[in-house]
PDB file of C-alpha atoms and ligand atoms in Angstrom:
ATOM      1  CA  UNK A1427       3.622  -6.582   1.620  1.00  0.00           C
ATOM      2  CA  UNK A1428       0.671  -9.298   2.593  1.00  0.00           C
ATOM      3  CA  UNK A1429       2.163 -13.138   1.837  1.00  0.00           C
ATOM      4  CA  UNK A1430       0.963 -13.031  -1.658  1.00  0.00           C
ATOM      5  CA  UNK A1431       0.587 -14.688  -3.925  1.00  0.00           C
ATOM      6  CA  UNK A1432      -0.154 -18.031  -2.506  1.00  0.00           C
ATOM      7  CA  UNK A1433       0.398 -20.048  -5.755  1.00  0.00           C
ATOM      8  CA  UNK A1434       4.145 -19.662  -6.684  1.00  0.00           C
ATOM      9  CA  UNK A1435       5.059 -22.086  -9.463  1.00  0.00           C
ATOM     10  CA  UNK A1436       8.446 -21.186 -10.989  1.00  0.00           C
ATOM     11  CA  UNK A1437       8.499 -20.492 -14.729  1.00  0.00           C
ATOM     12  CA  UNK A1438      11.708 -20.882 -16.975  1.00  0.00           C
ATOM     13  CA  UNK A1439      14.032 -17.518 -17.117  1.00  0.00           C
ATOM     14  CA  UNK A1440      13.152 -17.039 -20.860  1.00  0.00           C
ATOM     15  CA  UNK A1441       9.501 -16.663 -19.879  1.00  0.00           C
ATOM     16  CA  UNK A1442      10.586 -14.438 -16.725  1.00  0.00           C
ATOM     17  CA  UNK A1443      12.261 -11.994 -19.447  1.00  0.00           C
ATOM     18  CA  UNK A1444       9.515 -12.292 -21.901  1.00  0.00           C
ATOM     19  CA  UNK A1445       6.943 -11.081 -19.129  1.00  0.00           C
ATOM     20  CA  UNK A1446       9.278  -8.223 -17.730  1.00  0.00           C
ATOM     21  CA  UNK A1447       9.995  -7.201 -21.435  1.00  0.00           C
ATOM     22  CA  UNK A1448       6.147  -7.149 -22.489  1.00  0.00           C
ATOM     23  CA  UNK A1449       5.440  -4.805 -19.336  1.00  0.00           C
ATOM     24  CA  UNK A1450       8.305  -2.489 -20.144  1.00  0.00           C
ATOM     25  CA  UNK A1451       7.037  -1.889 -23.552  1.00  0.00           C
ATOM     26  CA  UNK A1452       3.321  -1.722 -22.894  1.00  0.00           C
ATOM     27  CA  UNK A1453       1.822   1.813 -23.678  1.00  0.00           C
ATOM     28  CA  UNK A1454      -1.778   1.126 -24.528  1.00  0.00           C
ATOM     29  CA  UNK A1455      -4.248  -1.497 -22.513  1.00  0.00           C
ATOM     30  CA  UNK A1456      -5.799  -2.021 -26.026  1.00  0.00           C
ATOM     31  CA  UNK A1457      -8.970  -3.893 -25.523  1.00  0.00           C
ATOM     32  CA  UNK A1458     -12.487  -2.972 -24.454  1.00  0.00           C
ATOM     33  CA  UNK A1459     -11.702   0.200 -22.555  1.00  0.00           C
ATOM     34  CA  UNK A1460     -10.791   2.462 -25.283  1.00  0.00           C
ATOM     35  CA  UNK A1461      -7.726   4.746 -24.576  1.00  0.00           C
ATOM     36  CA  UNK A1462      -6.689   3.211 -21.269  1.00  0.00           C
ATOM     37  CA  UNK A1463      -2.822   3.992 -21.345  1.00  0.00           C
ATOM     38  CA  UNK A1464       0.087   4.326 -19.124  1.00  0.00           C
ATOM     39  CA  UNK A1465      -0.176   6.921 -16.619  1.00  0.00           C
ATOM     40  CA  UNK A1466       2.337   9.668 -16.635  1.00  0.00           C
ATOM     41  CA  UNK A1467       3.251  12.701 -14.277  1.00  0.00           C
ATOM     42  CA  UNK A1468       0.930  15.111 -16.184  1.00  0.00           C
ATOM     43  CA  UNK A1469      -2.096  12.949 -15.110  1.00  0.00           C
ATOM     44  CA  UNK A1470      -1.647  13.463 -11.462  1.00  0.00           C
ATOM     45  CA  UNK A1471      -4.217  15.933 -11.177  1.00  0.00           C
ATOM     46  CA  UNK A1472      -6.823  14.018 -13.027  1.00  0.00           C
ATOM     47  CA  UNK A1473      -5.919  10.865 -11.281  1.00  0.00           C
ATOM     48  CA  UNK A1474      -6.220  12.456  -7.742  1.00  0.00           C
ATOM     49  CA  UNK A1475      -9.556  13.882  -8.787  1.00  0.00           C
ATOM     50  CA  UNK A1476     -10.647  10.195  -9.484  1.00  0.00           C
ATOM     51  CA  UNK A1477      -9.251   8.427  -6.314  1.00  0.00           C
ATOM     52  CA  UNK A1478      -9.834  10.962  -3.829  1.00  0.00           C
ATOM     53  CA  UNK A1479     -13.675  10.205  -3.956  1.00  0.00           C
ATOM     54  CA  UNK A1480     -15.147   8.582  -0.702  1.00  0.00           C
ATOM     55  CA  UNK A1481     -16.412   5.607  -2.800  1.00  0.00           C
ATOM     56  CA  UNK A1482     -12.681   4.922  -3.681  1.00  0.00           C
ATOM     57  CA  UNK A1483     -10.260   5.906  -1.410  1.00  0.00           C
ATOM     58  CA  UNK A1484     -11.079   4.200   1.674  1.00  0.00           C
ATOM     59  CA  UNK A1485     -11.641   0.800  -0.315  1.00  0.00           C
ATOM     60  CA  UNK A1486      -8.205   0.607  -1.901  1.00  0.00           C
ATOM     61  CA  UNK A1487      -5.428  -0.070   0.718  1.00  0.00           C
ATOM     62  CA  UNK A1488      -2.568   0.854  -1.837  1.00  0.00           C
ATOM     63  CA  UNK A1489      -3.707   4.495  -1.792  1.00  0.00           C
ATOM     64  CA  UNK A1490      -1.131   7.172  -0.596  1.00  0.00           C
ATOM     65  CA  UNK A1491      -2.605   9.305   2.395  1.00  0.00           C
ATOM     66  CA  UNK A1492      -3.381  11.926   1.721  1.00  0.00           C
ATOM     67  CA  UNK A1493      -4.417  11.794  -2.216  1.00  0.00           C
ATOM     68  CA  UNK A1494      -3.091  14.993  -3.980  1.00  0.00           C
ATOM     69  CA  UNK A1495      -1.529  15.946  -7.022  1.00  0.00           C
ATOM     70  CA  UNK A1496       1.685  15.703  -5.213  1.00  0.00           C
ATOM     71  CA  UNK A1497       1.438  12.143  -3.753  1.00  0.00           C
ATOM     72  CA  UNK A1498      -0.192  10.728  -6.903  1.00  0.00           C
ATOM     73  CA  UNK A1499       2.975  11.929  -8.829  1.00  0.00           C
ATOM     74  CA  UNK A1500       5.030  10.112  -6.569  1.00  0.00           C
ATOM     75  CA  UNK A1501       2.548   7.285  -6.909  1.00  0.00           C
ATOM     76  CA  UNK A1502       2.947   7.499 -10.654  1.00  0.00           C
ATOM     77  CA  UNK A1503       6.902   7.779 -10.633  1.00  0.00           C
ATOM     78  CA  UNK A1504       7.025   4.551  -8.451  1.00  0.00           C
ATOM     79  CA  UNK A1505       4.726   2.604 -10.928  1.00  0.00           C
ATOM     80  CA  UNK A1506       6.766   4.092 -14.043  1.00  0.00           C
ATOM     81  CA  UNK A1507       9.929   2.537 -12.255  1.00  0.00           C
ATOM     82  CA  UNK A1508       8.125  -0.696 -11.782  1.00  0.00           C
ATOM     83  CA  UNK A1509       7.295  -0.543 -15.544  1.00  0.00           C
ATOM     84  CA  UNK A1510      11.260  -0.108 -16.258  1.00  0.00           C
ATOM     85  CA  UNK A1511      11.815  -3.016 -13.945  1.00  0.00           C
ATOM     86  CA  UNK A1512       9.027  -5.251 -15.765  1.00  0.00           C
ATOM     87  CA  UNK A1513       7.147  -6.051 -12.401  1.00  0.00           C
ATOM     88  CA  UNK A1514       4.475  -3.472 -12.467  1.00  0.00           C
ATOM     89  CA  UNK A1515       2.388  -0.952 -14.505  1.00  0.00           C
ATOM     90  CA  UNK A1516      -0.390   1.723 -13.924  1.00  0.00           C
ATOM     91  CA  UNK A1517      -3.000   2.171 -16.630  1.00  0.00           C
ATOM     92  CA  UNK A1518      -5.820   4.858 -16.734  1.00  0.00           C
ATOM     93  CA  UNK A1519      -8.621   6.090 -19.138  1.00  0.00           C
ATOM     94  CA  UNK A1520      -9.815   9.698 -19.479  1.00  0.00           C
ATOM     95  CA  UNK A1521     -12.927  11.084 -20.957  1.00  0.00           C
ATOM     96  CA  UNK A1522     -13.165  13.761 -23.414  1.00  0.00           C
ATOM     97  CA  UNK A1523     -12.784  16.438 -20.465  1.00  0.00           C
ATOM     98  CA  UNK A1524      -9.661  14.938 -19.638  1.00  0.00           C
ATOM     99  CA  UNK A1525     -11.138  13.689 -16.320  1.00  0.00           C
ATOM    100  CA  UNK A1526      -9.874  10.147 -15.363  1.00  0.00           C
ATOM    101  CA  UNK A1527     -12.616   7.432 -15.687  1.00  0.00           C
ATOM    102  CA  UNK A1528     -10.934   4.593 -14.595  1.00  0.00           C
ATOM    103  CA  UNK A1529      -7.334   3.165 -13.172  1.00  0.00           C
ATOM    104  CA  UNK A1530      -5.751  -0.205 -13.244  1.00  0.00           C
ATOM    105  CA  UNK A1531      -2.928  -0.706 -10.981  1.00  0.00           C
ATOM    106  CA  UNK A1532      -1.069  -3.794 -12.126  1.00  0.00           C
ATOM    107  CA  UNK A1533       1.592  -5.780 -10.029  1.00  0.00           C
ATOM    108  CA  UNK A1534       3.579  -8.655 -11.829  1.00  0.00           C
ATOM    109  CA  UNK A1535       5.523 -11.394 -10.242  1.00  0.00           C
ATOM    110  CA  UNK A1536       7.349 -12.525 -13.348  1.00  0.00           C
ATOM    111  CA  UNK A1537       9.178 -15.356 -11.456  1.00  0.00           C
ATOM    112  CA  UNK A1538       5.851 -17.118 -10.764  1.00  0.00           C
ATOM    113  CA  UNK A1539       3.971 -15.598 -13.900  1.00  0.00           C
ATOM    114  CA  UNK A1540       1.263 -14.260 -11.505  1.00  0.00           C
ATOM    115  CA  UNK A1541      -0.475 -10.871 -11.821  1.00  0.00           C
ATOM    116  CA  UNK A1542      -2.830  -8.716  -9.680  1.00  0.00           C
ATOM    117  CA  UNK A1543      -4.646  -5.733 -10.600  1.00  0.00           C
ATOM    118  CA  UNK A1544      -6.329  -3.131  -8.538  1.00  0.00           C
ATOM    119  CA  UNK A1545      -8.646  -0.618  -9.770  1.00  0.00           C
ATOM    120  CA  UNK A1546     -11.617   1.803  -9.580  1.00  0.00           C
ATOM    121  CA  UNK A1547     -14.126   3.601 -11.810  1.00  0.00           C
ATOM    122  CA  UNK A1548     -15.295   7.010 -11.590  1.00  0.00           C
ATOM    123  CA  UNK A1549     -17.857   7.482  -9.037  1.00  0.00           C
ATOM    124  CA  UNK A1550     -20.604   8.694 -11.241  1.00  0.00           C
ATOM    125  CA  UNK A1551     -20.046   5.681 -13.420  1.00  0.00           C
ATOM    126  CA  UNK A1552     -20.353   3.102 -10.723  1.00  0.00           C
ATOM    127  CA  UNK A1553     -22.961   0.300 -10.701  1.00  0.00           C
ATOM    128  CA  UNK A1554     -23.807   0.698 -14.085  1.00  0.00           C
ATOM    129  CA  UNK A1555     -21.649  -2.258 -15.681  1.00  0.00           C
ATOM    130  CA  UNK A1556     -18.546  -0.002 -16.329  1.00  0.00           C
ATOM    131  CA  UNK A1557     -16.602  -1.691 -13.433  1.00  0.00           C
ATOM    132  CA  UNK A1558     -17.645  -5.048 -14.712  1.00  0.00           C
ATOM    133  CA  UNK A1559     -16.178  -3.945 -18.335  1.00  0.00           C
ATOM    134  CA  UNK A1560     -12.948  -2.711 -16.761  1.00  0.00           C
ATOM    135  CA  UNK A1561     -12.840  -5.951 -14.920  1.00  0.00           C
ATOM    136  CA  UNK A1562     -13.094  -7.874 -17.862  1.00  0.00           C
ATOM    137  CA  UNK A1563     -10.570  -5.722 -19.665  1.00  0.00           C
ATOM    138  CA  UNK A1564      -8.141  -6.181 -16.906  1.00  0.00           C
ATOM    139  CA  UNK A1565      -8.370  -9.968 -17.112  1.00  0.00           C
ATOM    140  CA  UNK A1566      -8.030 -10.294 -20.945  1.00  0.00           C
ATOM    141  CA  UNK A1567      -5.119  -7.823 -20.472  1.00  0.00           C
ATOM    142  CA  UNK A1568      -3.297 -10.134 -18.097  1.00  0.00           C
ATOM    143  CA  UNK A1569      -4.196 -13.489 -19.794  1.00  0.00           C
ATOM    144  CA  UNK A1570      -4.684 -12.619 -23.537  1.00  0.00           C
ATOM    145  CA  UNK A1571      -1.840  -9.852 -23.999  1.00  0.00           C
ATOM    146  CA  UNK A1572       0.533 -10.378 -21.216  1.00  0.00           C
ATOM    147  CA  UNK A1573       0.266 -14.024 -21.125  1.00  0.00           C
ATOM    148  CA  UNK A1574       0.467 -14.653 -17.349  1.00  0.00           C
ATOM    149  CA  UNK A1575      -0.640 -18.160 -16.115  1.00  0.00           C
ATOM    150  CA  UNK A1576      -2.647 -16.689 -13.026  1.00  0.00           C
ATOM    151  CA  UNK A1577      -4.105 -13.680 -11.574  1.00  0.00           C
ATOM    152  CA  UNK A1578      -4.495 -13.306  -7.843  1.00  0.00           C
ATOM    153  CA  UNK A1579      -6.832 -10.596  -6.097  1.00  0.00           C
ATOM    154  CA  UNK A1580      -7.664  -9.241  -2.804  1.00  0.00           C
ATOM    155  CA  UNK A1581     -10.724  -7.300  -1.573  1.00  0.00           C
ATOM    156  CA  UNK A1582     -11.902  -5.975   1.687  1.00  0.00           C
ATOM    157  CA  UNK A1583     -14.421  -8.217   3.367  1.00  0.00           C
ATOM    158  CA  UNK A1584     -17.413  -5.797   2.960  1.00  0.00           C
ATOM    159  CA  UNK A1585     -16.609  -4.729  -0.722  1.00  0.00           C
ATOM    160  CA  UNK A1586     -19.824  -6.479  -2.010  1.00  0.00           C
ATOM    161  CA  UNK A1587     -19.580  -4.863  -5.515  1.00  0.00           C
ATOM    162  CA  UNK A1588     -15.984  -6.116  -6.038  1.00  0.00           C
ATOM    163  CA  UNK A1589     -16.697  -9.475  -4.367  1.00  0.00           C
ATOM    164  CA  UNK A1590     -19.588  -9.905  -6.894  1.00  0.00           C
ATOM    165  CA  UNK A1591     -17.512  -8.961  -9.812  1.00  0.00           C
ATOM    166  CA  UNK A1592     -14.462 -11.230  -9.073  1.00  0.00           C
ATOM    167  CA  UNK A1593     -16.862 -14.185  -8.476  1.00  0.00           C
ATOM    168  CA  UNK A1594     -18.617 -13.269 -12.022  1.00  0.00           C
ATOM    169  CA  UNK A1595     -15.364 -13.013 -13.617  1.00  0.00           C
ATOM    170  CA  UNK A1596     -14.593 -16.563 -12.448  1.00  0.00           C
ATOM    171  CA  UNK A1597     -12.079 -15.944  -9.559  1.00  0.00           C
ATOM    172  CA  UNK A1598     -12.103 -18.613  -6.772  1.00  0.00           C
ATOM    173  CA  UNK A1599     -11.806 -17.059  -3.009  1.00  0.00           C
ATOM    174  CA  UNK A1600      -8.855 -18.769  -1.191  1.00  0.00           C
ATOM    175  CA  UNK A1601      -9.229 -17.712   2.345  1.00  0.00           C
ATOM    176  CA  UNK A1602      -7.653 -14.371   3.610  1.00  0.00           C
ATOM    177  CA  UNK A1603      -4.477 -12.345   3.752  1.00  0.00           C
ATOM    178  CA  UNK A1604      -3.376  -9.263   5.920  1.00  0.00           C
ATOM    179  CA  UNK A1605      -3.071  -6.442   3.241  1.00  0.00           C
ATOM    180  CA  UNK A1606      -0.305  -3.724   4.410  1.00  0.00           C
ATOM    181  CA  UNK A1607      -0.796   0.007   3.721  1.00  0.00           C
ATOM    182  CA  UNK A1608       1.984   2.281   2.324  1.00  0.00           C
ATOM    183  CA  UNK A1609       1.884   3.716   6.054  1.00  0.00           C
ATOM    184  CA  UNK A1610       2.373   0.165   7.504  1.00  0.00           C
ATOM    185  CA  UNK A1611      -1.208  -0.145   8.933  1.00  0.00           C
ATOM    186  CA  UNK A1612      -3.002  -3.486   7.923  1.00  0.00           C
ATOM    187  CA  UNK A1613      -6.466  -4.636   6.656  1.00  0.00           C
ATOM    188  CA  UNK A1614      -7.914  -8.159   6.490  1.00  0.00           C
ATOM    189  CA  UNK A1615      -8.493  -9.114   2.822  1.00  0.00           C
ATOM    190  CA  UNK A1616     -10.310 -12.086   1.203  1.00  0.00           C
ATOM    191  CA  UNK A1617      -7.940 -13.458  -1.380  1.00  0.00           C
ATOM    192  CA  UNK A1618      -8.893 -14.858  -4.489  1.00  0.00           C
ATOM    193  CA  UNK A1619      -7.038 -16.549  -7.809  1.00  0.00           C
ATOM    194  CA  UNK A1620      -7.817 -17.566 -11.210  1.00  0.00           C
ATOM    195  CA  UNK A1621      -5.596 -19.594 -13.705  1.00  0.00           C
ATOM    196  CA  UNK A1622      -5.616 -18.966 -17.314  1.00  0.00           C
ATOM    197  CA  UNK A1623      -6.397 -22.317 -18.178  1.00  0.00           C
ATOM    198  CA  UNK A1624      -9.596 -22.115 -16.377  1.00  0.00           C
ATOM    199  CA  UNK A1625     -10.449 -18.744 -17.881  1.00  0.00           C
ATOM    200  CA  UNK A1626      -9.806 -20.292 -21.363  1.00  0.00           C
ATOM    201  CA  UNK A1627     -11.974 -23.518 -20.427  1.00  0.00           C
ATOM    202  CA  UNK A1628     -14.856 -21.114 -19.015  1.00  0.00           C
ATOM    203  CA  UNK A1629     -14.640 -18.736 -22.240  1.00  0.00           C
ATOM    204  CA  UNK A1630     -14.672 -21.977 -24.708  1.00  0.00           C
ATOM    205  CA  UNK A1631     -17.716 -23.075 -22.728  1.00  0.00           C
ATOM    206  CA  UNK A1632     -19.542 -20.063 -22.983  1.00  0.00           C
ATOM    207  CA  UNK A1633     -18.751 -19.662 -26.762  1.00  0.00           C
ATOM    208  CA  UNK A1634     -19.915 -23.111 -27.340  1.00  0.00           C
ATOM    209  CA  UNK A1635     -23.207 -21.743 -25.755  1.00  0.00           C
TER     210      UNK A1635
HETATM  211  C1  COA B 257     -15.724  -2.243  -7.708  1.00  0.00           C
HETATM  212  C2  COA B 257     -16.051  -1.541  -8.813  1.00  0.00           C
HETATM  213  C3  COA B 257     -14.907  -1.449  -9.726  1.00  0.00           C
HETATM  214  C4  COA B 257     -17.184  -2.334  -9.492  1.00  0.00           C
HETATM  215  O1  COA B 257     -17.565  -1.441 -10.656  1.00  0.00           O
HETATM  216  P1  COA B 257     -19.320  -0.978 -10.873  1.00  0.00           P
HETATM  217  O2  COA B 257     -19.444  -0.028 -12.120  1.00  0.00           O
HETATM  218  O3  COA B 257     -19.528  -0.286  -9.633  1.00  0.00           O
HETATM  219  O4  COA B 257     -20.170  -2.309 -10.834  1.00  0.00           O
HETATM  220  P2  COA B 257     -21.003  -2.969 -11.878  1.00  0.00           P
HETATM  221  O5  COA B 257     -22.174  -2.236 -12.334  1.00  0.00           O
HETATM  222  O6  COA B 257     -20.138  -3.621 -13.034  1.00  0.00           O
HETATM  223  O7  COA B 257     -21.438  -4.293 -11.119  1.00  0.00           O
HETATM  224  C5  COA B 257     -20.658  -5.296 -10.315  1.00  0.00           C
HETATM  225  C6  COA B 257     -21.442  -6.173  -9.441  1.00  0.00           C
HETATM  226  O8  COA B 257     -21.526  -5.200  -8.465  1.00  0.00           O
HETATM  227  C7  COA B 257     -22.928  -5.250  -8.189  1.00  0.00           C
HETATM  228  N1  COA B 257     -23.617  -3.999  -7.718  1.00  0.00           N
HETATM  229  C8  COA B 257     -23.587  -2.928  -8.398  1.00  0.00           C
HETATM  230  N2  COA B 257     -23.927  -1.875  -7.526  1.00  0.00           N
HETATM  231  C9  COA B 257     -23.893  -2.474  -6.178  1.00  0.00           C
HETATM  232  C10 COA B 257     -24.510  -2.013  -5.092  1.00  0.00           C
HETATM  233  N3  COA B 257     -24.879  -0.882  -4.797  1.00  0.00           N
HETATM  234  N4  COA B 257     -24.406  -3.156  -4.082  1.00  0.00           N
HETATM  235  C11 COA B 257     -23.993  -4.200  -4.048  1.00  0.00           C
HETATM  236  N5  COA B 257     -23.517  -4.796  -5.423  1.00  0.00           N
HETATM  237  C12 COA B 257     -23.712  -3.620  -6.539  1.00  0.00           C
HETATM  238  C13 COA B 257     -23.566  -5.741  -9.430  1.00  0.00           C
HETATM  239  O9  COA B 257     -24.813  -6.269  -9.548  1.00  0.00           O
HETATM  240  C14 COA B 257     -22.489  -6.498  -9.807  1.00  0.00           C
HETATM  241  O10 COA B 257     -22.624  -7.669  -9.460  1.00  0.00           O
HETATM  242  P3  COA B 257     -23.409  -9.009 -10.220  1.00  0.00           P
HETATM  243  O11 COA B 257     -22.631  -9.470 -11.639  1.00  0.00           O
HETATM  244  O12 COA B 257     -23.680 -10.162  -9.399  1.00  0.00           O
HETATM  245  O13 COA B 257     -24.650  -8.587 -10.888  1.00  0.00           O
HETATM  246  C15 COA B 257     -16.442  -0.081  -8.549  1.00  0.00           C
HETATM  247  O14 COA B 257     -17.858  -0.126  -7.645  1.00  0.00           O
HETATM  248  C16 COA B 257     -15.340   0.874  -7.933  1.00  0.00           C
HETATM  249  O15 COA B 257     -14.650   1.373  -8.526  1.00  0.00           O
HETATM  250  N6  COA B 257     -15.459   0.902  -6.607  1.00  0.00           N
HETATM  251  C17 COA B 257     -14.537   1.626  -5.828  1.00  0.00           C
HETATM  252  C18 COA B 257     -13.221   1.006  -5.697  1.00  0.00           C
HETATM  253  C19 COA B 257     -13.147  -0.424  -5.547  1.00  0.00           C
HETATM  254  O16 COA B 257     -13.839  -0.900  -4.475  1.00  0.00           O
HETATM  255  N7  COA B 257     -12.329  -1.121  -6.037  1.00  0.00           N
HETATM  256  C20 COA B 257     -12.102  -2.655  -5.975  1.00  0.00           C
HETATM  257  C21 COA B 257     -11.268  -2.900  -4.849  1.00  0.00           C
HETATM  258  S1  COA B 257     -10.942  -4.521  -4.423  1.00  0.00           S
END
């Protein structure tokens, strides 16, 4: 795993347990992406349908290779184990036809109160603000619901949309890291962080108008 997060400020054991327990009991993402919920084995086909699209798979280094219902079932199982430990969770949203419209892969370092979310939106819904809304929903879940102190992110150097989205959300780019794929191959990634206090300050400023 890349040497992330870069910021590692130890938190009290009581807070570590609170963060873990919040992740363990989380079912719905609750927020601006209605219906986003914990992904389960029966969602494997729908999620594979979302993730195997050419606009998504090559851009996300955590993707299994190949992407099909079997490999995504394993991917979901692994995330359900992370959730049981309280250090990760996989959310997904679906449309009325049962197609997956977005996913959120959340990694948690409770000992440092740091979270990282990866994600994607359905190809047909890209470039129209939906990804922006999903990014906002993910930040709000991490800070307002889970109550983490900090979010870290990685993007490929050429992922313009993701870079613009993270910049707009208020993330600060902090150099690069080397991301490691499940098959052990690596990719250089831009590294980003945002602290909850900075997010709250920016939001208060915006509200003050
Ligand atoms: C990254 C992703 C979530 C962004 O969501 P989206 O719905 O496509 O993008 P939005 O319409 O919300 O726009 C987000 C930003 O990208 C910009 N953008 C949109 N389409 C773009 C394009 N074709 N080229 C460059 N920038 C583009 C928007 O202008 C906006 O930037 P701004 O706020 O500075 O104007 C989505 O493109 C996606 O799922 N991509 C594939 C998976 C992926 O790359 N995930 C992130 C991995 S780090």
